[in-house]
Coordinates of C-alpha atoms and ligand atoms in Angstrom, one line a residue:
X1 CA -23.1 7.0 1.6
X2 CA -19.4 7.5 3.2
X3 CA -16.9 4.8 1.3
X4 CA -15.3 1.7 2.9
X5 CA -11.5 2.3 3.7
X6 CA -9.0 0.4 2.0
X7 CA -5.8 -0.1 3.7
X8 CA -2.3 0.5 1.5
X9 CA 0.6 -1.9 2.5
X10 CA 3.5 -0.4 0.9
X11 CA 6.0 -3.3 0.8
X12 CA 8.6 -1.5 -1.6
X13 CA 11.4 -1.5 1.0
X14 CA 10.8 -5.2 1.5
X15 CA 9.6 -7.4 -1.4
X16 CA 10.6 -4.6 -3.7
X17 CA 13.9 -3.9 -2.3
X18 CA 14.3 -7.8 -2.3
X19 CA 14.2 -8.1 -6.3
X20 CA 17.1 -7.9 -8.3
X21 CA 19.1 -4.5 -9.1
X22 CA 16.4 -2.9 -6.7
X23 CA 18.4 -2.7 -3.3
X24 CA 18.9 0.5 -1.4
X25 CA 21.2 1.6 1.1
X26 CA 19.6 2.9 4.7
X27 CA 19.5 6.4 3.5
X28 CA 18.0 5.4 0.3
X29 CA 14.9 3.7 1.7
X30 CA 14.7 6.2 4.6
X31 CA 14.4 8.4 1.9
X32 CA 11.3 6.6 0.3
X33 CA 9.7 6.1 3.6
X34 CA 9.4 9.7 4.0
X35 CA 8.1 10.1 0.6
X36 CA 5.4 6.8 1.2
X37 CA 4.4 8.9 4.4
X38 CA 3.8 11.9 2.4
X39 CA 2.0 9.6 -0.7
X40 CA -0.2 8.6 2.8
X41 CA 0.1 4.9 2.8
X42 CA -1.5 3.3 5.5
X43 CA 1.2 0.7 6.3
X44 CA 5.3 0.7 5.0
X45 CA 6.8 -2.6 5.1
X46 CA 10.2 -1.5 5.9
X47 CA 12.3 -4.9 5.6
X48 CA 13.5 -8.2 7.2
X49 CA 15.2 -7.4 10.0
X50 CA 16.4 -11.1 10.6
X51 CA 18.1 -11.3 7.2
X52 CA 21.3 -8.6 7.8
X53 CA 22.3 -6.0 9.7
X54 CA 21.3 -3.7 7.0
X55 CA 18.0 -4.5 7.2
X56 CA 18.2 -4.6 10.7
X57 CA 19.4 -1.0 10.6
X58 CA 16.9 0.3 7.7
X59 CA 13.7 -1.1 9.4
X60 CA 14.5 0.7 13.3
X61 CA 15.4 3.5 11.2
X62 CA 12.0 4.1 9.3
X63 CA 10.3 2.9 12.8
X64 CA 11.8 5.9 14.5
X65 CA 11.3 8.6 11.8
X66 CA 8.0 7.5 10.4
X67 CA 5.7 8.7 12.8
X68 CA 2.3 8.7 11.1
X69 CA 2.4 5.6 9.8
X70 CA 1.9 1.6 11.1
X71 CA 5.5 0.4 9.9
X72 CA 6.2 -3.4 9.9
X73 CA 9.0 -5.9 9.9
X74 CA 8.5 -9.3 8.0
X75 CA 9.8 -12.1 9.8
X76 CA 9.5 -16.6 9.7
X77 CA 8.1 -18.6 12.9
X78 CA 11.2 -18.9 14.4
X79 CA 11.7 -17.3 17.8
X80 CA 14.6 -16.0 16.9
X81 CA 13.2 -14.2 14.0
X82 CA 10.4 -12.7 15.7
X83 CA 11.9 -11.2 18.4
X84 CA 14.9 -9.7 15.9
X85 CA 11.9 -8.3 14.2
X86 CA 10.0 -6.7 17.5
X87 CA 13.8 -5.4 18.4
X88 CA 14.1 -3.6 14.8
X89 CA 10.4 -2.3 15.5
X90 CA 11.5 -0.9 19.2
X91 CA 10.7 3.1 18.4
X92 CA 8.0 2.8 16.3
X93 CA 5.1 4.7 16.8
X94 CA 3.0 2.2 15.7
X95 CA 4.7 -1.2 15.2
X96 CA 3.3 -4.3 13.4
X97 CA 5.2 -7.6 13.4
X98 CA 4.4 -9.2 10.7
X99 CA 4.8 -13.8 10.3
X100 CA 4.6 -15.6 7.8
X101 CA 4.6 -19.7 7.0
X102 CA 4.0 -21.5 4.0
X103 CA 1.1 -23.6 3.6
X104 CA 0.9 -25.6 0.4
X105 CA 1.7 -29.1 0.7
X106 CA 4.2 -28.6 -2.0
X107 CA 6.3 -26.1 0.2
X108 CA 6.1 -27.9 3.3
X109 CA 7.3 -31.2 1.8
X110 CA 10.1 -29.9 -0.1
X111 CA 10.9 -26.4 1.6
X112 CA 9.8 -26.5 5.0
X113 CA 9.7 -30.5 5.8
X114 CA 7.0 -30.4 7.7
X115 CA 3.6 -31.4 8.6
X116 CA 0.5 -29.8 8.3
X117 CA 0.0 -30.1 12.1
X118 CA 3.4 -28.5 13.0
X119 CA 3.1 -25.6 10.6
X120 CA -0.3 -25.0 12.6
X121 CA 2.0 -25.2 16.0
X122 CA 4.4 -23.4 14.6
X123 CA 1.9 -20.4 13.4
X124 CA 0.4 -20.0 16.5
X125 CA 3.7 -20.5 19.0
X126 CA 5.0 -17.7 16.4
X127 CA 2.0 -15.6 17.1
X128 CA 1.4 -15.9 20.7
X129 CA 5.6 -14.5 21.0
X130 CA 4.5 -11.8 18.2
X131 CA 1.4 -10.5 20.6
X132 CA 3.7 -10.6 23.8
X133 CA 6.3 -8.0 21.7
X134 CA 3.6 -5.8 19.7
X135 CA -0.4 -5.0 19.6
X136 CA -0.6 -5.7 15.9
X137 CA 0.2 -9.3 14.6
X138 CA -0.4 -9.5 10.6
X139 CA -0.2 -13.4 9.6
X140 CA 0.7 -14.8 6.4
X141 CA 0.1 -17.9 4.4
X142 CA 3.0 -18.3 1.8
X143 CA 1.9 -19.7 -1.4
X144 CA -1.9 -19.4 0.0
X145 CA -3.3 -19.6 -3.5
X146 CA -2.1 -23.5 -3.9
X147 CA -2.6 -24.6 -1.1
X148 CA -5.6 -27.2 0.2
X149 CA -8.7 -24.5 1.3
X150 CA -9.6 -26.3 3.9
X151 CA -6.1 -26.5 5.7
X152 CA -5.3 -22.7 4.8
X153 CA -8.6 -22.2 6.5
X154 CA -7.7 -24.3 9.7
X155 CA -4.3 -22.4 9.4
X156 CA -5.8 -18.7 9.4
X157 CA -8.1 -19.5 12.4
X158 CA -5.3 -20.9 14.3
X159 CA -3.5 -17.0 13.9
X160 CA -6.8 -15.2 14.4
X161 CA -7.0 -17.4 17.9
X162 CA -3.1 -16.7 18.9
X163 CA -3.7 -12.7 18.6
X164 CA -3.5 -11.8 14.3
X165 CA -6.3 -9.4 13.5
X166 CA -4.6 -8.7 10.2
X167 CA -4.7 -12.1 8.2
X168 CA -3.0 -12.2 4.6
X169 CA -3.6 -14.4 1.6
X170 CA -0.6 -14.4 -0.4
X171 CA -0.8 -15.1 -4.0
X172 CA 3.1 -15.6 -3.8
X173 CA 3.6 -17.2 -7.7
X174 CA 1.1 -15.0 -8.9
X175 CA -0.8 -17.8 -9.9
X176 CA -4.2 -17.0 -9.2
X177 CA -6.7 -16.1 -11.7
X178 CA -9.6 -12.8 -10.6
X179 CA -12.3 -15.1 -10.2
X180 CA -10.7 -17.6 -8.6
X181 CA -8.9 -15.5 -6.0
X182 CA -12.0 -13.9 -5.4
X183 CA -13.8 -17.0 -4.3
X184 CA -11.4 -17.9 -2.3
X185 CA -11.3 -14.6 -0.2
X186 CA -15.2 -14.8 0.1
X187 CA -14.5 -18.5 1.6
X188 CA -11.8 -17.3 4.4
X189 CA -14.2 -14.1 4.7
X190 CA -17.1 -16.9 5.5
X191 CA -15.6 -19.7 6.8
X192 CA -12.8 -18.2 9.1
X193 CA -13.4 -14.2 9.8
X194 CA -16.9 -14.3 10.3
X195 CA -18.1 -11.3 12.5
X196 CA -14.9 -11.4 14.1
X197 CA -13.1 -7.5 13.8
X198 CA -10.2 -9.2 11.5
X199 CA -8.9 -7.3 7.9
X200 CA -8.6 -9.5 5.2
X201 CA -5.2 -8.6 3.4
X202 CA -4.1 -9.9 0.3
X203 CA -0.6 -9.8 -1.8
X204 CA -0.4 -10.5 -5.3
X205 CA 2.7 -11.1 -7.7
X206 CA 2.5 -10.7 -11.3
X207 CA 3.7 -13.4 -12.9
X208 CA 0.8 -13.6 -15.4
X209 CA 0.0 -10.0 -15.2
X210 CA -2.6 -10.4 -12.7
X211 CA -1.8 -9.1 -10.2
X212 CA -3.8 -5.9 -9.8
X213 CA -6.9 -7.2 -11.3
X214 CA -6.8 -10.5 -8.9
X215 CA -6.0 -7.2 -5.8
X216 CA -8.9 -5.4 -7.6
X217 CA -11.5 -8.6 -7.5
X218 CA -10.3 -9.6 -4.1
X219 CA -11.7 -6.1 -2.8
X220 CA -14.9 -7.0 -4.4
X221 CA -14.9 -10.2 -2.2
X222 CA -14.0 -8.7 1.1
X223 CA -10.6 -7.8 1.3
X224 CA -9.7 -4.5 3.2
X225 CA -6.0 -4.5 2.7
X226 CA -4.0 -4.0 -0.2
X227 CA -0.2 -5.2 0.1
X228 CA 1.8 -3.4 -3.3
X229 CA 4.8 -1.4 -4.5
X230 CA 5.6 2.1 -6.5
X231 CA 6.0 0.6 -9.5
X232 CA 5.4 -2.7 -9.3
X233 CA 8.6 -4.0 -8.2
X234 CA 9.2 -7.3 -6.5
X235 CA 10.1 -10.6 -6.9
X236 CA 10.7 -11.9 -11.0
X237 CA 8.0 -10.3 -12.4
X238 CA 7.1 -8.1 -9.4
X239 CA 4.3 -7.2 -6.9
X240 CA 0.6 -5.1 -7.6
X241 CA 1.5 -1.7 -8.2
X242 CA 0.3 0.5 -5.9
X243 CA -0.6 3.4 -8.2
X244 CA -2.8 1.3 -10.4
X245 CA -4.7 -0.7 -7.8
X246 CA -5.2 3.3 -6.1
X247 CA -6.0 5.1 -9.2
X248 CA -8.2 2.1 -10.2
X249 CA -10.3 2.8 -7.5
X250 CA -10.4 6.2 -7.9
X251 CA -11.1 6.4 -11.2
X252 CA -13.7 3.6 -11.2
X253 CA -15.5 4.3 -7.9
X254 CA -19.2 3.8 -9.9
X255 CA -17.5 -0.3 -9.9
X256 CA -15.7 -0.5 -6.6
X257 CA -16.9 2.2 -4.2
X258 CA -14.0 2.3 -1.6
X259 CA -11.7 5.0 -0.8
X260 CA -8.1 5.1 0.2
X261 CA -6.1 7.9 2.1
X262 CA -3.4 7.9 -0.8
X263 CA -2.6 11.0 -1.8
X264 CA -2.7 10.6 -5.8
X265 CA -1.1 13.5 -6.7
X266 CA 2.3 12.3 -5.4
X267 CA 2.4 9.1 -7.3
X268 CA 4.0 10.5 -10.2
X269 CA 7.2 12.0 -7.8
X270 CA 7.2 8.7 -5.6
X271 CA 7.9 6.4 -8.7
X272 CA 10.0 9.0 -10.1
X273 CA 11.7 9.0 -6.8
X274 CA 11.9 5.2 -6.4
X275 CA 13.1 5.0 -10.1
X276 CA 15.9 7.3 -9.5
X277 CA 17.3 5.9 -6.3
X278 CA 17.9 2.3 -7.5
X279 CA 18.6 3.2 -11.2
X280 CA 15.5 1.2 -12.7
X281 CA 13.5 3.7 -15.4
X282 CA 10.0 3.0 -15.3
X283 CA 8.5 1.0 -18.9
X284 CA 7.4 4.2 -21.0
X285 CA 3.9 2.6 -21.3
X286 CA 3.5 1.6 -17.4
X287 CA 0.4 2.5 -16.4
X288 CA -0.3 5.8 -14.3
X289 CA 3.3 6.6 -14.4
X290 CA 4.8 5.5 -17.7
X291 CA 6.5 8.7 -20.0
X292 CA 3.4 7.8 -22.4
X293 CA 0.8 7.4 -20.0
X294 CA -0.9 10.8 -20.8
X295 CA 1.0 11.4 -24.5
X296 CA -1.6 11.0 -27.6
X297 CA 0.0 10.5 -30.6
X298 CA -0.9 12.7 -33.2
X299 CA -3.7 12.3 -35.3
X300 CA -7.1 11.0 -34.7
X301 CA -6.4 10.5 -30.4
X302 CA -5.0 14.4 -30.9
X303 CA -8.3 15.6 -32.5
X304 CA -10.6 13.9 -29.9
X305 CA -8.6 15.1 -27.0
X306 CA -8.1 18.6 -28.1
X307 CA -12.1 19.1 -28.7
X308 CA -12.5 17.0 -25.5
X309 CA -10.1 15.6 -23.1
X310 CA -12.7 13.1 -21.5
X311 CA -12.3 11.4 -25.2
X312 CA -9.1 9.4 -24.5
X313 CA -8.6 10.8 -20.9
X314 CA -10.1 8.6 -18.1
X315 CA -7.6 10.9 -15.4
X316 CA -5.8 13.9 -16.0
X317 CA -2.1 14.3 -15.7
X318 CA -2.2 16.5 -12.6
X319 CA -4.5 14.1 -10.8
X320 CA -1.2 12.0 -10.5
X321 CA 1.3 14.2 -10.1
X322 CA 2.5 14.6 -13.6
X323 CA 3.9 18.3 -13.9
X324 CA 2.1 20.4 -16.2
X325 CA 4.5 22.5 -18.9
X326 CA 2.8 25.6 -20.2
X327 CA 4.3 25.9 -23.0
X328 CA 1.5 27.8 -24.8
X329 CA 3.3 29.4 -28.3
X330 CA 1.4 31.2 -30.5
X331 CA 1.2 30.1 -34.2
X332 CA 4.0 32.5 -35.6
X333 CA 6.8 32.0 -32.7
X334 CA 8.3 30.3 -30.5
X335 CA 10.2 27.7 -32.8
X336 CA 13.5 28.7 -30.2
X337 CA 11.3 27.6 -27.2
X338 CA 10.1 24.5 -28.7
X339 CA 13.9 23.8 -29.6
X340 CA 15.2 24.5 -26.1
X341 CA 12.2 22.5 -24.3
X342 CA 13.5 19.6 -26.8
X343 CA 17.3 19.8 -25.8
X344 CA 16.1 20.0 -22.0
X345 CA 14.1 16.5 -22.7
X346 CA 17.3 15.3 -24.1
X347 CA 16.9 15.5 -27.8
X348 CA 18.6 17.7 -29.5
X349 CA 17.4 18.8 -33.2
X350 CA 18.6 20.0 -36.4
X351 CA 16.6 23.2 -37.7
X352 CA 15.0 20.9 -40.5
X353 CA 13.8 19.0 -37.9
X354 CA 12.8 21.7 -35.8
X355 CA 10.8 22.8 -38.6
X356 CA 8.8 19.8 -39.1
X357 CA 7.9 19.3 -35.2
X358 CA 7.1 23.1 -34.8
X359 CA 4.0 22.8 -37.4
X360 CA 2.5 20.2 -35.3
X361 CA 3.4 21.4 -32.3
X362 CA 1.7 25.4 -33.1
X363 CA -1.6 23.6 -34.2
X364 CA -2.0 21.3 -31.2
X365 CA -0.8 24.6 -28.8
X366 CA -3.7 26.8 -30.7
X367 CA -6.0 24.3 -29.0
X368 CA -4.8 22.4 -26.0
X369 CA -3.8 24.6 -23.1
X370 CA -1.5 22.4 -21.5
X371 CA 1.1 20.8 -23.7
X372 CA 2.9 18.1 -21.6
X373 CA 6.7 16.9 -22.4
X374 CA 4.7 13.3 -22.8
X375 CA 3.0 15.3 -26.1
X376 CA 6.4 16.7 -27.0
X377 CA 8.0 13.3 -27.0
X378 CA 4.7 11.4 -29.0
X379 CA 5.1 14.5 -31.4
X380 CA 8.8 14.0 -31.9
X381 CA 8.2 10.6 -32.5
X382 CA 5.5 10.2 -34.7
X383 CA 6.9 13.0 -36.7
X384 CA 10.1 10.7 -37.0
X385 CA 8.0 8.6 -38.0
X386 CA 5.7 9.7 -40.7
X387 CA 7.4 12.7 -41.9
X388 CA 6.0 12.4 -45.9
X389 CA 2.2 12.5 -44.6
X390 CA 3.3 15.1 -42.1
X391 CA 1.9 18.1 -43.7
X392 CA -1.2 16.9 -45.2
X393 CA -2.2 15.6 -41.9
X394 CA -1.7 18.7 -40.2
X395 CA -3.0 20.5 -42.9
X396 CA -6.5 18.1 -41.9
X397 CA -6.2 18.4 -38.4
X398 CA -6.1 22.1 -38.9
X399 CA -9.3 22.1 -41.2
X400 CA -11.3 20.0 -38.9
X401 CA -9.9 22.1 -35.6
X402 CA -11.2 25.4 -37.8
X403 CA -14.4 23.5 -38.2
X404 CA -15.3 23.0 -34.6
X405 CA -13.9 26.6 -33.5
Ligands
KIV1 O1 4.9 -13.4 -1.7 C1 4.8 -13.7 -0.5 O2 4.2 -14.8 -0.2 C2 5.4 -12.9 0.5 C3 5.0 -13.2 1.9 C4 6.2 -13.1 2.8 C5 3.9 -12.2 2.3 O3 6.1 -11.9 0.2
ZN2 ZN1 5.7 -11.4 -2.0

């Protein structure tokens, strides 16, 4: 049975690029686009265009060079922000104006002063303009996840009758927990989208580290767009990453049986790329695209995965992107190699120490065919560590790999 679609929002140019030491210049994030095009995300948020000229600049830039993809400019209710937003959006090939309003009582008492019935007026005035200046209107309710149900409710059908066919529930404090975001997308699925050909999108921040399990459950409940960043980045503690909510489903297709056009084999350069152009390494243990997400320290991890990757593998390296080194010595040589491969990772070794990684390093190369710089580094390191039992447990990982040969 073919797989529902999931759409990928990429919003790393906007709510990314919005977070702290994560700016880029116009060249920088035209860069990125091109590389999001080639990663095959459905949608790139390129920016705000009503906030500076800059952003102004970046977003008509990625609208006339991204050609394959819907690209969209974020903008308030205001007249003046939508149109600024449909000017930036002028050569795309397929342009998406995207407004948003607050809805929880809390914003629009202290941030917004307003009333529940103007913030409907205003969400459909900012609509209808949105309609008039582009085919596709995405409409979203800030802080959806605390506001009243009922009144987000009234608010989303008052987009989908002004012209939104995309409409977006924001988790914008990354409050929510998976269950309850999940009932709530089944209750705008029921009680506002009906049969009507509207996507559900939703956007999660990770202030509790929720937020790609709260994406992941609101998939199970309906939702058909994803809204995330390479990395994670955003807003304090950031946005859903987009290579865990796609590998996710990739990986555990038997539990959610949708497919994405994502590319997964150029995740690993994106966030390399991203990490390089605004200066921001990536945790080692991130997820999908951390230094150690494919290293197994030696020991018991080593033995399982050399007689069977599928032990502690659930993906392999290459599936996202991580280059392969075949470095593939032979028990006797190679100690000069090894030592080189090192200095290139950036550690340079005495010969003592050279010593001491090379035995581990020839009886994990007699049995794995790919050794990855992500083993080199675990190896380093947990030979730093444990140097005394060092050679009695490579002496035991030798007998029990002579065992199963
Ligand atoms: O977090 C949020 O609510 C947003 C909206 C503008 C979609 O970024
Ligand atoms: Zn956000």
């Amino acid at each position: 049975m073919p797989k529902e679609r999931i759409a990928v929002f990429d919003t790393t140019l906007r709510d990314g690029e919005q977070s702290p030491g994560c700016s880029m210049n116009l060249l920088e994030k035209l860069r990125m686009a091109r590389q999001l095009e080639l990663l095959g995300v459905d949608v790139i948020e390129a920016g705000f265009p009503i906030a500076s000229d800059g952003d102004f600049a970046a977003v008509s830039a990625v609208a006339a060079e991204c050609r394959t993809v819907t690209v969209a400019a974020l903008c308030r209710t205001s007249e003046a922000d939508v149109l600024r937003a449909a000017a930036a959006l002028k050569q795309a090939a397929r342009p998406r104006i995207h407004t948003f309003v607050a809805t929880s009582d809390l914003h629009l008492e202290y941030k917004l002063k307003k009333t529940r019935s103007e913030v409907i007026e205003m969400t459909r005035q900012a609509v209808t303009l949105a309609r008039e200046c582009a085919e596709e209107v995405e409409f979203s309710a800030e802080d959806a996840t605390r506001s009243d149900v009922d009144y987000l409710c009234e608010v989303f059908a008052a987009a989908i009758d002004a012209g939104a066919t995309i409409i977006n529930v924001p988790d914008t404090v990354g409050y929510t927990m998976p269950l309850e975001f999940s009932r709530l997308v089944q209750r705008v699925r029921e009680q506002v989208v009906g049969d009507r050909n509207v996507t559900i999108s939703v956007h999660c921040h990770d202030d509790l580290g929720l937020a790609v399990a709260n994406t992941l459950a609101a998939i199970a409940a309906g939702a058909r767009q994803v809204e995330c960043t390479i990395n994670g980045i955003g807003e304090r503690a950031g946005n859903a990453s987009l290579e865990e909510i796609t590998m996710a489903l990739k990986v555990r297709a038997d539990q959610l049986p949708f497919e994405t056009a994502i590319q997964t084999e150029q995740l690993y350069p994106t966030s390399q790329l991203l990490s390089s152009i605004i200066a921001c390494p990536v945790q080692p243990n991130k997820a999908i695209v951390g230094r150690n997400a494919f290293a197994h320290e030696a020991g018991i991890h080593q033995h399982g995965v050399i007689s069977n990757p599928l032990c502690y593998e659930i993906m392999t390296p290459e599936s996202v992107g991580v280059p392969a080194n075949n470095l593939v010595l032979g028990k006797h040589s190679g100690r000069h190699a090894l030592a080189l491969r090192y200095e290139d990772l950036g550690y340079a070794m005495q010969p003592e120490e050279v010593d001491i990684v090379y035995a581990r390093f020839t009886t994990l190369a007699d049995r794995k065919k790919r050794i990855y710089d992500q083993d080199l580094i675990a190896l380093l390191q947990s030979s730093t560590v444990a140097n005394e039992s060092l050679a009695a447990e490579t002496a035991e990982a030798a007998a029990v790999w002579a065992r199963t040969a």
